[in-house]
Coordinates of C-alpha atoms in Angstrom, one line a residue:
X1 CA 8.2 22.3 -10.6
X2 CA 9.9 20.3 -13.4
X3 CA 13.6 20.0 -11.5
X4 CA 15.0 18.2 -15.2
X5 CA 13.4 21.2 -16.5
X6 CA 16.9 22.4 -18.1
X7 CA 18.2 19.4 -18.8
X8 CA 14.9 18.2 -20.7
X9 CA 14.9 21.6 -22.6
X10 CA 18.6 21.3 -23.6
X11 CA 18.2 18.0 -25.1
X12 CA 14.2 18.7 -26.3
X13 CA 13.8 22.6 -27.5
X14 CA 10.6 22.5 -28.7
X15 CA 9.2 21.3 -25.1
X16 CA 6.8 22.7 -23.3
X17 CA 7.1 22.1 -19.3
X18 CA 4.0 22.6 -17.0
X19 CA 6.0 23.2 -13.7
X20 CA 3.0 24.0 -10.7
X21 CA -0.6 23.1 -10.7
X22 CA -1.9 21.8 -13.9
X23 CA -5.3 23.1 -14.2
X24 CA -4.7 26.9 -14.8
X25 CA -1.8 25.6 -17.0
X26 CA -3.9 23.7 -19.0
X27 CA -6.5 26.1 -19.2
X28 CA -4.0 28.1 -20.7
X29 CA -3.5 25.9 -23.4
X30 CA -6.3 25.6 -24.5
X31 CA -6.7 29.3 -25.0
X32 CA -3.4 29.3 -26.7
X33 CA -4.3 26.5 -29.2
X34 CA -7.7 28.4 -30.3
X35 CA -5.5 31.9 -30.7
X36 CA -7.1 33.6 -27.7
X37 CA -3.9 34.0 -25.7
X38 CA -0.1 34.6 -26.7
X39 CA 2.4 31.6 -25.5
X40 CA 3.7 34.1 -22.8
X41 CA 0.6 34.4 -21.1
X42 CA 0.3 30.5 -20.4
X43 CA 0.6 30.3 -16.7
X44 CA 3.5 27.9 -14.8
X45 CA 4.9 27.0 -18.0
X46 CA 8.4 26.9 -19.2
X47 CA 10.0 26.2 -22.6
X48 CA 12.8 28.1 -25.1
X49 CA 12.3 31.5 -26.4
X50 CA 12.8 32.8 -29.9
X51 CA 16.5 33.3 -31.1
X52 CA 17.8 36.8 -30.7
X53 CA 20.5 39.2 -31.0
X54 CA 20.5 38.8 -35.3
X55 CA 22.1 35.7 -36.8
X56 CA 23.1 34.3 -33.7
X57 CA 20.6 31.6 -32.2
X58 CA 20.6 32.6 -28.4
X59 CA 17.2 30.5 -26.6
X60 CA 16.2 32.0 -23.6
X61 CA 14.4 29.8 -21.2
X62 CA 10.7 31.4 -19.9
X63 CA 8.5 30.2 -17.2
X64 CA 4.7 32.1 -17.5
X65 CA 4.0 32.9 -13.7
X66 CA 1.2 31.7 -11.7
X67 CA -0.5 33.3 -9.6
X68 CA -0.8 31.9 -5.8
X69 CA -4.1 32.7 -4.9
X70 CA -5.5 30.8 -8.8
X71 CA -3.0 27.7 -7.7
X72 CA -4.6 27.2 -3.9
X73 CA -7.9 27.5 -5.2
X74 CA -8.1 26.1 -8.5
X75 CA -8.2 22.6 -7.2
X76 CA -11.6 20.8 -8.1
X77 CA -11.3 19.0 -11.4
X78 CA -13.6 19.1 -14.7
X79 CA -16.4 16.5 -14.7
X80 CA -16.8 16.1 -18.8
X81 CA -14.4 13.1 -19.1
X82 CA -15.8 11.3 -15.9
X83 CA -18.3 9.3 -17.4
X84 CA -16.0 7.7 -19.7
X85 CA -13.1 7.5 -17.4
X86 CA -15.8 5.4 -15.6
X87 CA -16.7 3.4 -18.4
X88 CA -12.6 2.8 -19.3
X89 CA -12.6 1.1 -15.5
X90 CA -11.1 4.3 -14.3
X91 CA -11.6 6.0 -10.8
X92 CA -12.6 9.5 -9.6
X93 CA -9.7 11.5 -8.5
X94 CA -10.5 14.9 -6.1
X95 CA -8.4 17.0 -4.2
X96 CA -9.1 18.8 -0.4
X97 CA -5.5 20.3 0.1
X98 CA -2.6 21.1 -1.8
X99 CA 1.3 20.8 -0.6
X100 CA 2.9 18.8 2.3
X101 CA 3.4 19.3 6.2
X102 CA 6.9 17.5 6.1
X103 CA 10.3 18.0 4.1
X104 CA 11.3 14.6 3.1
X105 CA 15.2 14.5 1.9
X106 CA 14.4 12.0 -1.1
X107 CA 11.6 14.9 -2.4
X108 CA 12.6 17.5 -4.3
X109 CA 9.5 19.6 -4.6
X110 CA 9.1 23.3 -4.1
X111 CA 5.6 23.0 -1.4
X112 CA 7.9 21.0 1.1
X113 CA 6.6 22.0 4.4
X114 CA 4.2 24.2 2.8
X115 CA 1.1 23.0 3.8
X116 CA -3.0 24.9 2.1
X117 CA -6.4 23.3 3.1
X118 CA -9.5 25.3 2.3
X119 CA -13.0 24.1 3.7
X120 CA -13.8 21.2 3.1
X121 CA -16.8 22.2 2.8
X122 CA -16.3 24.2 -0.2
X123 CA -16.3 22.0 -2.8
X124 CA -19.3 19.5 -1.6
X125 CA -21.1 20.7 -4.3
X126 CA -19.5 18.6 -6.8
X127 CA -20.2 15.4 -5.2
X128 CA -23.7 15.7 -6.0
X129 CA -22.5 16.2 -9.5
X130 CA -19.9 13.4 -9.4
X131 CA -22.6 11.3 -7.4
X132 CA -25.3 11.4 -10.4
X133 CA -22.4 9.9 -13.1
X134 CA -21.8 7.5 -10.9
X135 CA -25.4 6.2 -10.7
X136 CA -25.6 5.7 -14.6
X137 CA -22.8 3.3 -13.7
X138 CA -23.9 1.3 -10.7
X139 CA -21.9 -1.5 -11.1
X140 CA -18.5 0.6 -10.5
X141 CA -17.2 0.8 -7.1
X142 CA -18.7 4.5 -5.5
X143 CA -15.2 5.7 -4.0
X144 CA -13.6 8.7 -4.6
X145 CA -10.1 8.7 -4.5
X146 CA -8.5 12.2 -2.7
X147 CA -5.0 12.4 -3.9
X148 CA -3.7 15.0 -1.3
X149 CA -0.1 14.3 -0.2
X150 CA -1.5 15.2 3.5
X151 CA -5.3 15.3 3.6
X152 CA -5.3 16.3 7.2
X153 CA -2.6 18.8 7.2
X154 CA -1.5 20.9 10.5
X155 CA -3.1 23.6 12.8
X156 CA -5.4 23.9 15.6
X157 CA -8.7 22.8 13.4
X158 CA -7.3 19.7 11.3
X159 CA -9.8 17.6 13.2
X160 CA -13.1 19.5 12.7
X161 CA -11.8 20.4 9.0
X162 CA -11.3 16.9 8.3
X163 CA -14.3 15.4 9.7
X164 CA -16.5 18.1 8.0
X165 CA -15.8 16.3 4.7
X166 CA -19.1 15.2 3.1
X167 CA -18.0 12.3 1.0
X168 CA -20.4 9.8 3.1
X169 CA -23.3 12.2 3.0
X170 CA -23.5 11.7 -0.6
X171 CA -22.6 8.2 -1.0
X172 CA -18.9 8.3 -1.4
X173 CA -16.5 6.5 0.3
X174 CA -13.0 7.1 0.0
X175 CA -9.3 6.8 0.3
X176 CA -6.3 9.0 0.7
X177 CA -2.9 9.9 2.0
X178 CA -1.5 11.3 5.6
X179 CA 1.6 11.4 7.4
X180 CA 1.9 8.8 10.2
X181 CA 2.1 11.7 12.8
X182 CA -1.8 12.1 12.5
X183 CA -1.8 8.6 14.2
X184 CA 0.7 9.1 17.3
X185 CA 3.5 11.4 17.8
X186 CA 6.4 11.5 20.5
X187 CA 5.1 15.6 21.5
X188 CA 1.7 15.0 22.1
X189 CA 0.2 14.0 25.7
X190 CA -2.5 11.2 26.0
X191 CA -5.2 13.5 25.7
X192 CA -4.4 14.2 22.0
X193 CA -4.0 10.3 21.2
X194 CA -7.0 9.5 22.5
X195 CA -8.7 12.3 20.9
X196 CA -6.9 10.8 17.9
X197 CA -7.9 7.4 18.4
X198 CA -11.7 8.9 18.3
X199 CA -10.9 10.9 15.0
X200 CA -10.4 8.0 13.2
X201 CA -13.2 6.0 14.5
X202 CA -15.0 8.4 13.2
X203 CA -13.4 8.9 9.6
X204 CA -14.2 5.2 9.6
X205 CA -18.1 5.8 10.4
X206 CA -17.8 8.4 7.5
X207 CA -16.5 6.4 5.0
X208 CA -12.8 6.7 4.4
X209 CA -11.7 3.1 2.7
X210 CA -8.0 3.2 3.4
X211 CA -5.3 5.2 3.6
X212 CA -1.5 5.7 2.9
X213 CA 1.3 6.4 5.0
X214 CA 4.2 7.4 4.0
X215 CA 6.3 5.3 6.6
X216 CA 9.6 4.6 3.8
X217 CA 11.7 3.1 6.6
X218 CA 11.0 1.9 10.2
X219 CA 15.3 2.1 10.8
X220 CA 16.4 5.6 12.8
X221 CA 19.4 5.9 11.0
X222 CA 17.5 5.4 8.0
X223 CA 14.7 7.7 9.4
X224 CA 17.0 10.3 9.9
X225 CA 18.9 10.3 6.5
X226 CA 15.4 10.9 4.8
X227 CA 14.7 13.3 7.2
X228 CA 11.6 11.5 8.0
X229 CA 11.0 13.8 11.7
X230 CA 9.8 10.3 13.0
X231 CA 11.5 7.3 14.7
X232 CA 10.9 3.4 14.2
X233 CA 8.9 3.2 17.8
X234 CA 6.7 5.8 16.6
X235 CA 5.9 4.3 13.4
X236 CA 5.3 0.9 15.3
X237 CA 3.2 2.1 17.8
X238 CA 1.4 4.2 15.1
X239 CA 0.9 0.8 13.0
X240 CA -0.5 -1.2 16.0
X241 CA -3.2 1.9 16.5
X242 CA -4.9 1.8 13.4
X243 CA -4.7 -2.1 13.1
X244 CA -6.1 -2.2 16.6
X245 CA -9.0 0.3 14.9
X246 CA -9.4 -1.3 11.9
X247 CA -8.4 1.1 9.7
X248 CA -7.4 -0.2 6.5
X249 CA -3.7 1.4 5.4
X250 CA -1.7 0.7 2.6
X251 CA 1.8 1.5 3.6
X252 CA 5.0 3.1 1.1
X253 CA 8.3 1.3 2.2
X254 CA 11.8 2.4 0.8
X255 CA 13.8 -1.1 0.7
X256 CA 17.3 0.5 -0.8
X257 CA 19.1 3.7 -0.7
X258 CA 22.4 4.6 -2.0
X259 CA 23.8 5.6 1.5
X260 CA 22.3 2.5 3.1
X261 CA 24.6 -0.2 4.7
X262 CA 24.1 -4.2 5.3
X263 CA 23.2 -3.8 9.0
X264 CA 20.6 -1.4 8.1
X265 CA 19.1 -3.6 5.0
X266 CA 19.5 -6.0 7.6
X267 CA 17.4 -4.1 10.1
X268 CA 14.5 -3.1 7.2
X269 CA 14.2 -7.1 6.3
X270 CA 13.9 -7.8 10.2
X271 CA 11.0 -4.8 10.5
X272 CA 9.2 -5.9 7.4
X273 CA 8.9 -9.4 9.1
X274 CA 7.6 -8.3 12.4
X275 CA 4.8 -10.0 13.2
X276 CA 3.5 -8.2 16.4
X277 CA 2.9 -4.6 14.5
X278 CA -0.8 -6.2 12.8
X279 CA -3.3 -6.5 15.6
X280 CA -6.9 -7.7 15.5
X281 CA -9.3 -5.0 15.5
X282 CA -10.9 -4.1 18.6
X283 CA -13.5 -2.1 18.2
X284 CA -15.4 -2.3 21.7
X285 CA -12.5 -1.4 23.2
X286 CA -12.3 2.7 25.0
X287 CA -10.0 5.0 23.5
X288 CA -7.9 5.4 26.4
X289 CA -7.3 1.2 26.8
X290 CA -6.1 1.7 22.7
X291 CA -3.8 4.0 23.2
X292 CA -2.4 2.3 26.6
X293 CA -2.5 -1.0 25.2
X294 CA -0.2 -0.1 21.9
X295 CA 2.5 0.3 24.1
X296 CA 2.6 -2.7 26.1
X297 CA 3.8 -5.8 24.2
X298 CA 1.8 -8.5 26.6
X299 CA -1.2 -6.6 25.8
X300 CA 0.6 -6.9 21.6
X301 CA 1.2 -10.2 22.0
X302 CA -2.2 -11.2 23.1
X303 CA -4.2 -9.3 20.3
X304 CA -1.2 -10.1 17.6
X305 CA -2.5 -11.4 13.9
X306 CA 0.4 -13.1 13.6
X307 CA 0.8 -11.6 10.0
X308 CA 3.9 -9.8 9.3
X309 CA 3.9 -6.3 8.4
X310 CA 5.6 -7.2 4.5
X311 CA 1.5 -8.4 4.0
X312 CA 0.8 -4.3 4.2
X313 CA 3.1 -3.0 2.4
X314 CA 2.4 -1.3 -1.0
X315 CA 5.1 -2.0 -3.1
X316 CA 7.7 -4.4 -1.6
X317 CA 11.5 -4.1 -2.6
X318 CA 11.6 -0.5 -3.3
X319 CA 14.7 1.3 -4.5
X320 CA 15.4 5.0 -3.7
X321 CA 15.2 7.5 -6.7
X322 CA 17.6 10.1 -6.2
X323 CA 16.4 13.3 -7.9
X324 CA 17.5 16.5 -8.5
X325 CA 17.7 19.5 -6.4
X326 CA 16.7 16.9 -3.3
X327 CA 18.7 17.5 -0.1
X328 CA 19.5 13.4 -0.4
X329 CA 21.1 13.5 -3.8
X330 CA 23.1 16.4 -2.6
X331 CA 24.0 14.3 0.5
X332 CA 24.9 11.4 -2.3
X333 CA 26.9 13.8 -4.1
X334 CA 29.1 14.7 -0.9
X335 CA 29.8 10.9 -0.3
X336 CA 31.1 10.9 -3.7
X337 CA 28.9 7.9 -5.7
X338 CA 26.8 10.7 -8.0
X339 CA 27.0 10.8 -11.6
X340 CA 25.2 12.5 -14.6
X341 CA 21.5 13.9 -14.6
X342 CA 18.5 11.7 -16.6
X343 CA 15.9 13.3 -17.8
X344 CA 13.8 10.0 -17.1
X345 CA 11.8 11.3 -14.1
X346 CA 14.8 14.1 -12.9
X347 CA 17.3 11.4 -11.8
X348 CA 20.6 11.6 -11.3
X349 CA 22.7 8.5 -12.0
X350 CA 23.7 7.2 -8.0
X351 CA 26.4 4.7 -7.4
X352 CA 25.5 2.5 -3.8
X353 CA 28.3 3.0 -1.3
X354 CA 28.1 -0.5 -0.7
X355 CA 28.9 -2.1 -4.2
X356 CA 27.0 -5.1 -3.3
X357 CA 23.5 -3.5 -2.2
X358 CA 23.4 -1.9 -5.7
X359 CA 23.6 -4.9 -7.1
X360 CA 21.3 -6.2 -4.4
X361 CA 19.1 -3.4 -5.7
X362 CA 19.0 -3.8 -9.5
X363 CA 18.1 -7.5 -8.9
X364 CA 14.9 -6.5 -6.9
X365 CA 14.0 -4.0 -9.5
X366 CA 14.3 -6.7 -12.0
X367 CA 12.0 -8.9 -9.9
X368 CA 9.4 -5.9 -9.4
X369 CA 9.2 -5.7 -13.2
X370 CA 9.2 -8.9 -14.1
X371 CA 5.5 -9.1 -12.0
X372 CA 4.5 -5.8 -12.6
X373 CA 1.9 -6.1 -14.8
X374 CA 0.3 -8.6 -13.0
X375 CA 0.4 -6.8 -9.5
X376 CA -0.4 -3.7 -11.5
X377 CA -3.6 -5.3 -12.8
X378 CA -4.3 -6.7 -9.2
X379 CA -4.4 -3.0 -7.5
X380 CA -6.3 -1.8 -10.6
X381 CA -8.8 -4.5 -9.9
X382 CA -9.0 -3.3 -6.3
X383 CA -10.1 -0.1 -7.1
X384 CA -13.2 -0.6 -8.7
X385 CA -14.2 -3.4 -7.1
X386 CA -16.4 -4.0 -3.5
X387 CA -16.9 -6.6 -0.9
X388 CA -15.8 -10.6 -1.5
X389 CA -14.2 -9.5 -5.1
X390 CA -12.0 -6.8 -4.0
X391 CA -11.3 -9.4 -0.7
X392 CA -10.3 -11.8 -2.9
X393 CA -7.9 -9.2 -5.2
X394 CA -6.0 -8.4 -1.8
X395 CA -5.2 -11.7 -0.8
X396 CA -3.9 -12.1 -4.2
X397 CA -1.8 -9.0 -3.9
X398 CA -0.5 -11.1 -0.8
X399 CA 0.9 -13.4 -2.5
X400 CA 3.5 -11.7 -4.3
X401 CA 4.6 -9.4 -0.8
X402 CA 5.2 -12.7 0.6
X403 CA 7.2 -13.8 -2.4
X404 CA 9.0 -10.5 -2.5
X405 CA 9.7 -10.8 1.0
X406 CA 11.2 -13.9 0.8
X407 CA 13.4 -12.3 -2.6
X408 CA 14.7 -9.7 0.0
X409 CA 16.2 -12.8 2.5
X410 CA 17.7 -14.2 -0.8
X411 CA 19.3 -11.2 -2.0
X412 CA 21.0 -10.9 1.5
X413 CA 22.0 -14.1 2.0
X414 CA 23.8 -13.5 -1.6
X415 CA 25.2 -10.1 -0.7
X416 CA 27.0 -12.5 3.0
X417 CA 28.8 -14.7 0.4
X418 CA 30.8 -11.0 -0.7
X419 CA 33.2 -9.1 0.7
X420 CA 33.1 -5.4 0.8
X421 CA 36.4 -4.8 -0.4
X422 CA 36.2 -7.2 -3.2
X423 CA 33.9 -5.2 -6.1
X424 CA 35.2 -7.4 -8.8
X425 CA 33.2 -9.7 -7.9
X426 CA 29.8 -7.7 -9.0
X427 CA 29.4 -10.2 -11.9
X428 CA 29.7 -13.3 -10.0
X429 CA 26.9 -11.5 -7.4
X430 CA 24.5 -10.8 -9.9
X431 CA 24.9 -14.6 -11.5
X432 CA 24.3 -15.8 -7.9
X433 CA 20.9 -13.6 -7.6
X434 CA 19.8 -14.1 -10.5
X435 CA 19.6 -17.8 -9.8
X436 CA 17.9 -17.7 -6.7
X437 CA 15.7 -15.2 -8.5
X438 CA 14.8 -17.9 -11.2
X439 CA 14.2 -20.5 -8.2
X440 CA 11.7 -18.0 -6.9
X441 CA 10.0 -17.1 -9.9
X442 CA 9.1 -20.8 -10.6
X443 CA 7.9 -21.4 -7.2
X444 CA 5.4 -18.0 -7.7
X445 CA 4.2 -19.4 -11.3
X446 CA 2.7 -22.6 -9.7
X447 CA 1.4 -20.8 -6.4
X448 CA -0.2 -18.1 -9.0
X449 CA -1.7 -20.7 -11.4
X450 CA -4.3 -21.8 -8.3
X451 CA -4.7 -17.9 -6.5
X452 CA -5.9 -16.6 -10.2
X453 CA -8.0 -19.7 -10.6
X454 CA -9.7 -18.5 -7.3
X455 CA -9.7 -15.2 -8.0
X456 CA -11.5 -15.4 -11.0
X457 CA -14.6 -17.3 -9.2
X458 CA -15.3 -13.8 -8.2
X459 CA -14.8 -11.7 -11.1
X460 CA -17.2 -11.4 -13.9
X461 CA -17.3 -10.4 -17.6
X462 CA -14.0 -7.8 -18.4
X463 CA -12.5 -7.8 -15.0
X464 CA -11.8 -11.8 -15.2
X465 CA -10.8 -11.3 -19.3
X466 CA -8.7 -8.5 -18.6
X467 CA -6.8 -10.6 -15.3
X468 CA -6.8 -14.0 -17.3
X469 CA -5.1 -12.1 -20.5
X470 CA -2.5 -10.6 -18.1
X471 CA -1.8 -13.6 -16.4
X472 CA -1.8 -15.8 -19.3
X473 CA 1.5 -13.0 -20.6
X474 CA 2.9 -13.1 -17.3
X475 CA 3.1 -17.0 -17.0
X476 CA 4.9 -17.4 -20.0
X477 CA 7.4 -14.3 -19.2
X478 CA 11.1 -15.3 -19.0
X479 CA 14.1 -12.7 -18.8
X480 CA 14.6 -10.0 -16.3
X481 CA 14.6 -6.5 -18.1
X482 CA 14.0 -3.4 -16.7
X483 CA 11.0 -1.3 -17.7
X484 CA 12.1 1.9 -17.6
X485 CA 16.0 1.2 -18.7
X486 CA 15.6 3.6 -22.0
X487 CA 14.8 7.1 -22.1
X488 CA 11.7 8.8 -21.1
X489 CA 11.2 11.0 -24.2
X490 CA 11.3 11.0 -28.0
X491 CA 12.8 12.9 -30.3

């Protein structure tokens, strides 16, 4: 559901606002466009009625219902556009489930907690279809990319339903999203983590790539605020697991919220630098000796990469969006910092209750800008690509956690030379920031120059054009602007 969907009608009338699952919506659409169907009968979409009552223009906001049992079914996605999708360097996108087992504070969404997997079995046949586009195109990466929010959901069978997927029987492999509690959790004996430890073992043997956790903080207090329903040992010991099996992750990471204070920014830069969370993989190594050795830090410290946990994370320097209708913002709102609605992406406009974290904040969103593109074009890179090329785009990615890192030690050593009390000196902050921003940004040019240079020993034909035409603009970038400053629609 649209949460800015009165606010974006208000200011845009002549909207139209898909607000559940987009393919029945979309059908609908269609059938409208060719005259088959009336504008009411579009399902899950909202937008302004006709004036009524005579002269007097009176719009009346409509939403077209949809019906459960078409949006839990409904799921598997039309195959016409794949072959160019393919050919544009795009990837295959499938889902198994639809809705969430948690209910995050930062999320707004109506599905919270809701939670709908059919059988996985149901929709195999498609592969075989998605399979024979993919061999007209053999030099594209054969992974199919499952964007459930929680592909292995709750209930008694999660394990057999998730390791009945057929992706690997017909060629696939492929990546997607869980919570972190599939890995350990604080209620479960040591039968069920080791049967856990076997589970993904074997998603391994059948393919899966990687996969996303939604970790967002690895601080309690921070944990707790987002409503998270997990601690910062859990999430620790959960990260040593699938290190320790050699499960490639990619973890989400919220750096800054609103509500946050120095000692916990100071606590997130301290986790983010741990470096006895990445362990080697061990993959002779009994279920039971994983899940005992986790837990013990000699065991940790002898198995230890040494890399700090910053080199997995997704996106580094992360700000929190406060949203509308999400239990956070409302928390925001009672602390007092809250201030008008944006239709750019359902915000709502959030002062930081520490003055100098919010400047702290807009400086690293600056910085994530600024390389965006670049990074951007690295992860796009990633996707399509196998083996020593796509090695080679990860290490790259690597290269600008660590710098982002070391942008988050910067920005607190700035926010230490302010005092709490002293907000007038915002300006003076940001000047300070900004030039240790600029120091770091040079440093990154030169380190750059030489990772692209080997980076492009792999790549061949448009995937080294397209990276040396992005780096090429991204070298000569100056300025720290914002990307999404304006607003999101037009008139």
């Amino acid at each position: 559901m649209a949460r800015n969907e009165g606010l974006l009608l208000a200011k845009y009338p002549k909207l139209l606002i898909a607000r559940s699952a987009g393919e029945p919506t979309m059908q609908g659409l269609l059938g409208y466009w060719h005259g088959e169907i009336a504008l009411t009968d579009i399902p899950g979409l909202g937008y302004n009625g006709a004036p009524r009552g005579g002269g007097l223009g009176i719009a009346a906001r409509r939403t077209a219902k949809l019906r459960a049992a078409v949006a839990a079914a409904d799921i598997l996605p039309e195959l016409d556009l794949l072959r160019l999708t393919l050919q544009m360097h795009g990837v295959a996108q499938l889902e198994m489930s639809r809705g969430c087992t948690n209910t995050c504070s930062f999320c707004p969404r109506g599905h919270k907690g809701i939670w709908n997997g059919p059988d996985p079995l149901a929709g195999c046949w498609i592969l075989d279809w998605i399979r024979r586009v993919f061999e007209e195109i053999p030099q594209v990466s054969r992974t199919a990319y499952l964007v459930d929010e929680e592909i292995i959901g709750r209930g008694e069978q999660v394990v057999p339903r998730i390791l009945a997927a057929a992706f690997h029987r017909a060629g696939f492999r492929w990546e997607s999203s869980c919570r972190i509690d599939q890995v350990t959790h604080p209620d479960m004996d040591e039968t069920w983590h080791i049967e856990r430890v076997a589970m993904w073992r074997t998603l391994m043997d059948l393919g899966l790539r990687r996969m996303l956790f939604g970790v967002e903080s690895c601080v309690d207090s921070i944990l707790d605020r987002f409503n998270k329903e997990n601690t910062a040992e859990q999430n620790a010991v959960a990260i040593r697991t699938l290190s320790a099996l050699d499960v490639p992750t990619r973890y989400t990471y919220i750096t800054f919220d609103p509500l946050m204070t120095l000692e916990e920014l100071k606590e997130t830069h301290a986790f983010q630098g741990r470096t006895d969370l990445l362990l080697r993989p061990q993959p002779g190594l009994p279920a039971a000796d994983i899940v005992h050795g986790v837990r013990d830090e000699t065991w940790v410290a002898e198995h230890t990469t040494g890399r700090a946990l910053h080199t997995g994370i997704s996106y580094m320097l992360v700000s929190m969006e406060s949203l509308i209708g999400a239990a956070y913002t409302r928390m925001a709102a009672a602390e007092g910092p809250t201030g008008a609605e944006e239709p750019l992406m359902g915000r709502v406009a959030c002062r930081y209750l520490d003055w100098r974290i919010g400047v702290a904040s807009n400086w690293a969103q600056r910085w994530v800008d600024r390389h965006f593109s670049l990074d951007y074009t690295f992860k796009s890179l990633e996707k399509v690509l196998d083996n020593a090329p796509r090695h080679a785009v990860r290490q790259a990615r690597v290269v600008l956690k660590d710098a982002a890192y070391q942008v988050l030690g910067d920005l607190i050593a700035a926010i230490e030379h302010h005092d709490l009390e002293q907000p007038e000196q915002e300006q003076v902050l940001a000047s300070r920031i900004e030039a240790a921003l600029e120091e770091r940004a040079g440093s990154l040019r030169g380190q750059m120059a030489s990772t692209v240079r080997e980076v492009t020993t792999y790549l061949t034909g448009e995937h080294a054009a397209t990276l040396a035409r992005v780096h090429s603009r991204w070298e000569a970038a100056s300025g720290w602007e914002l990307i999404n400053a304006g607003d999101s629609c037009a008139d």
